[in-house]
Amino acid sequence: MKAEPRTILRFLLEYFDIISELYDTQSKDGIITFETLNQITEKHGFDIKIQLLEYKVLSNVNENYEIRTVYYNLIEFILSEFKPMLPETIEKYHISIAELFRKIREQLNGDKVLLNQRISELSNEIRSFYEMVEKNTISLLNETRELKANVKKVDYREKIIRASRWIDEYIIPLNKILDINHSASIANKLYDVSEFSNKYRLNFDDENTRVQFERLYFQLIQVNDNLLRQSKILTNELLPLIERIRTESIILTGWITFLKNPYKQKVPKILKRKEVTVYSQDTFFNAAEIFEQFKNEEDVYFDEVEVEAEKWIFDKEHYTQKLKENLPVDNFFKWCNKTLKDDYKKVEIEKFFALTSLAFDENLLLEYTAKPEYEKIKINDLTLTVPKIKINNHGIS
Amino acid sequence: MEFPNHHRQIVEDLMAGKFILPTERTFEVLKENEDFYTQFFKASFNYDVRFTQDYVYMVSDESNEMLSRDMCIFIALLSYELDRDGKNFLERIQYSEFEMEEIENYLTNSSYIDLILSNKQLKDAESRRNFINTLNRRNIIEKIGDNRFVFTSAHKFFMDFASDIVKFENASEGN
């Protein structure tokens, strides 16, 4: 590399917007095409293609480009934008750590230089392993929170699929890796390494090796603490959160499906209330429930039907004529009663009084006995006490 | 013959279609005498008692299907509207109080307004108030005063139903 380290770092700082955009492109598409590189640099108004290649930020892949791993990891780390890794990728550390540890144990009394080298390599592997676990936890948390907020408006069904995939493919296997009680887990293997290094940091003839074991031991104390914390994040925070997303999405998808056609779906059985005796303590509430069923029926309106009763009009002329024909009348009130009975069968009091008004006709001459005589006339349920009035022929003018 | 404590209360409540909840004294008695009550209701009425950790309830072939459907519609609408409003609907239904005013707002502004207006129990404020009383009597909600209520653990009965819709759908798609 020809350029000075500070020049490269200054370059990265100055053109970080372009580099960050190139990073996004590669993360999304896996590669940066020649056209995309041109578009991005032109957009920002700086043609830095030559420097990007000269400083080995980019490398050629056929006609296209990609960011070199070292820079990619640096930007990923700076942006904390990690993609969840499949546990299979992390599982490879199980093999490398176990293998180095086996060789250290077996050749403990062999070449000291090689032994120290192996302890150092083991330490590096453990560090890489922990960093990968941490990155994965962060990325899974970010992804889960994003899914929870649903900024990208992910469909409910897609949410169920994603949540299920993360649980089954990432979180549960990762949890197994971190489960110290699981004999095949990496955490369990690290525990063995820790025990071993603790023993030999105090009891080994070569001082350099003792120091190496000491460093490894303290590194492992720290790593174990951190792994425990990651494991807690997974079990206490991430797993319940993502389980909840999954459950919620399932329920909501179910309700949306139901609401599409609520009257054609089968519904759960709810017991039909039984008729109960009127002596029950709950009679009031039971009655209320029964009546409430009808409470919301459509309102029914009845138009008031007018009963067209024939209105009786007193025909004074007709009855005056009738009276004339019957003169003389010995008992006027009796005559009224009889006349109405003949005409209507049933005598109504209203008609009766109307007919008696003939007695007030000035043209009629009424005769009374000296001593008033009264008699009773029964009209329907009413008994009237009326005086005896006589009307003579002569009375008519 | 000896019967478990609160036997009469248990029979009356279950026969009235109530969900019996862990907060009630009868719940414990029912759980302790699960076999007895299973047989008792089967032999006496041919009813099945369902025991879960969140509620106990009774089912028969004579189901109040209309009421059940209306309950499902109500909870479905509420879940949908809460989610649309950016709320965590499951947590809200599980742990929070609701005010009638809030329910009114959600239902009157819902995009499912046609469905709501065509439903006798949900079509207007008065119907909804009566419906809430019905839910209260069945122990699906617990009223706190006239205008507020909380859902009881019996709401899970309906949430399980919603989950089953997806499971059955997926199963039938898989076949």
GROMACS .gro file of C-alpha atoms in nm, chain A residues 148 156-157 159-160 244 247-274 280-282 285-286 288-289 292-293 295-298, chain B residues 14-16 47 58-65 68-69 71-73 75-76 79-80 83 88-91 94 112 115 119-120 123 126-127 130 134 137-138 157-159 161-163 165-166 169:
model
   94
  148LYS     CA    1  -4.227  -0.464   1.600
  156TYR     CA    2  -4.903  -0.974   0.900
  157ARG     CA    3  -4.841  -1.306   0.732
  159LYS     CA    4  -4.438  -1.097   1.004
  160ILE     CA    5  -4.537  -1.444   1.122
  244ARG     CA    6  -4.525  -1.181   2.104
  247THR     CA    7  -4.861  -1.445   1.845
  248GLU     CA    8  -5.001  -1.100   1.776
  249SER     CA    9  -4.958  -1.138   1.404
  250ILE     CA   10  -5.127  -1.476   1.406
  251ILE     CA   11  -5.422  -1.345   1.606
  252LEU     CA   12  -5.458  -1.031   1.397
  253THR     CA   13  -5.434  -1.227   1.074
  254GLY     CA   14  -5.706  -1.454   1.213
  255TRP     CA   15  -5.931  -1.159   1.298
  256ILE     CA   16  -5.878  -0.996   0.958
  257THR     CA   17  -5.966  -1.325   0.788
  258PHE     CA   18  -6.273  -1.352   1.012
  259LEU     CA   19  -6.386  -0.995   0.940
  260LYS     CA   20  -6.372  -1.059   0.566
  261ASN     CA   21  -6.681  -1.273   0.605
  262PRO     CA   22  -6.796  -1.281   0.965
  263TYR     CA   23  -7.136  -1.438   0.898
  264LYS     CA   24  -7.003  -1.735   0.708
  265GLN     CA   25  -6.738  -1.848   0.953
  266LYS     CA   26  -6.790  -2.102   1.225
  267VAL     CA   27  -6.772  -1.940   1.564
  268PRO     CA   28  -6.681  -2.087   1.902
  269LYS     CA   29  -6.962  -2.238   2.103
  270ILE     CA   30  -7.107  -2.027   2.380
  271LEU     CA   31  -7.360  -2.186   2.608
  272LYS     CA   32  -7.717  -2.085   2.543
  273ARG     CA   33  -7.874  -1.970   2.865
  274LYS     CA   34  -8.141  -2.196   2.999
  280SER     CA   35  -8.409  -1.752   4.088
  281GLN     CA   36  -8.183  -1.488   4.240
  282ASP     CA   37  -8.080  -1.388   3.892
  285PHE     CA   38  -8.063  -1.009   3.511
  286ASN     CA   39  -8.196  -1.301   3.311
  288ALA     CA   40  -8.294  -0.807   3.137
  289GLU     CA   41  -8.091  -1.018   2.895
  292GLU     CA   42  -8.231  -0.663   2.565
  293GLN     CA   43  -8.257  -0.893   2.266
  295LYS     CA   44  -8.453  -0.369   2.272
  296ASN     CA   45  -8.267  -0.303   1.954
  297GLU     CA   46  -8.524  -0.426   1.713
  298GLU     CA   47  -8.619  -0.180   1.445
  411LEU     CA   48  -7.187  -2.229   3.444
  412MET     CA   49  -7.550  -2.285   3.345
  413ALA     CA   50  -7.582  -1.910   3.294
  444TYR     CA   51  -7.280  -3.059   2.865
  455MET     CA   52  -6.931  -2.495   2.961
  456VAL     CA   53  -7.029  -2.589   2.608
  457SER     CA   54  -7.317  -2.777   2.458
  458ASP     CA   55  -7.454  -2.839   2.113
  459GLU     CA   56  -7.715  -2.576   2.187
  460SER     CA   57  -7.492  -2.278   2.130
  461ASN     CA   58  -7.590  -1.914   2.130
  462GLU     CA   59  -7.427  -1.871   1.793
  465SER     CA   60  -7.079  -1.572   2.001
  466ARG     CA   61  -7.052  -1.422   1.653
  468MET     CA   62  -6.861  -1.116   2.051
  469CYS     CA   63  -6.605  -1.229   1.792
  470ILE     CA   64  -6.689  -0.934   1.567
  472ILE     CA   65  -6.315  -0.824   1.971
  473ALA     CA   66  -6.191  -0.857   1.613
  476SER     CA   67  -5.803  -0.563   1.794
  477TYR     CA   68  -5.786  -0.437   1.438
  480ASP     CA   69  -5.336  -0.215   1.590
  485ASN     CA   70  -5.005  -0.310   2.098
  486PHE     CA   71  -5.353  -0.459   2.086
  487LEU     CA   72  -5.280  -0.778   2.277
  488GLU     CA   73  -5.114  -0.595   2.566
  491GLN     CA   74  -5.476  -0.796   2.844
  509TYR     CA   75  -6.573  -0.168   0.893
  512LEU     CA   76  -7.051  -0.428   0.923
  516ASN     CA   77  -7.509  -0.557   1.346
  517LYS     CA   78  -7.795  -0.522   1.594
  520LYS     CA   79  -7.501  -0.051   1.546
  523GLU     CA   80  -7.708   0.239   2.313
  524SER     CA   81  -7.687  -0.108   2.156
  527ASN     CA   82  -7.624  -0.310   2.625
  531THR     CA   83  -7.395  -0.877   2.822
  534ARG     CA   84  -7.264  -1.079   3.274
  535ARG     CA   85  -7.073  -1.350   3.093
  554PHE     CA   86  -6.103  -1.783   2.454
  555PHE     CA   87  -6.161  -1.553   2.156
  556MET     CA   88  -5.790  -1.493   2.086
  558PHE     CA   89  -6.025  -1.882   1.818
  559ALA     CA   90  -5.851  -1.619   1.600
  560SER     CA   91  -5.523  -1.815   1.611
  562ILE     CA   92  -5.846  -1.960   1.201
  563VAL     CA   93  -5.488  -1.912   1.074
  566GLU     CA   94  -5.623  -2.213   0.701
   0.00000   0.00000   0.00000
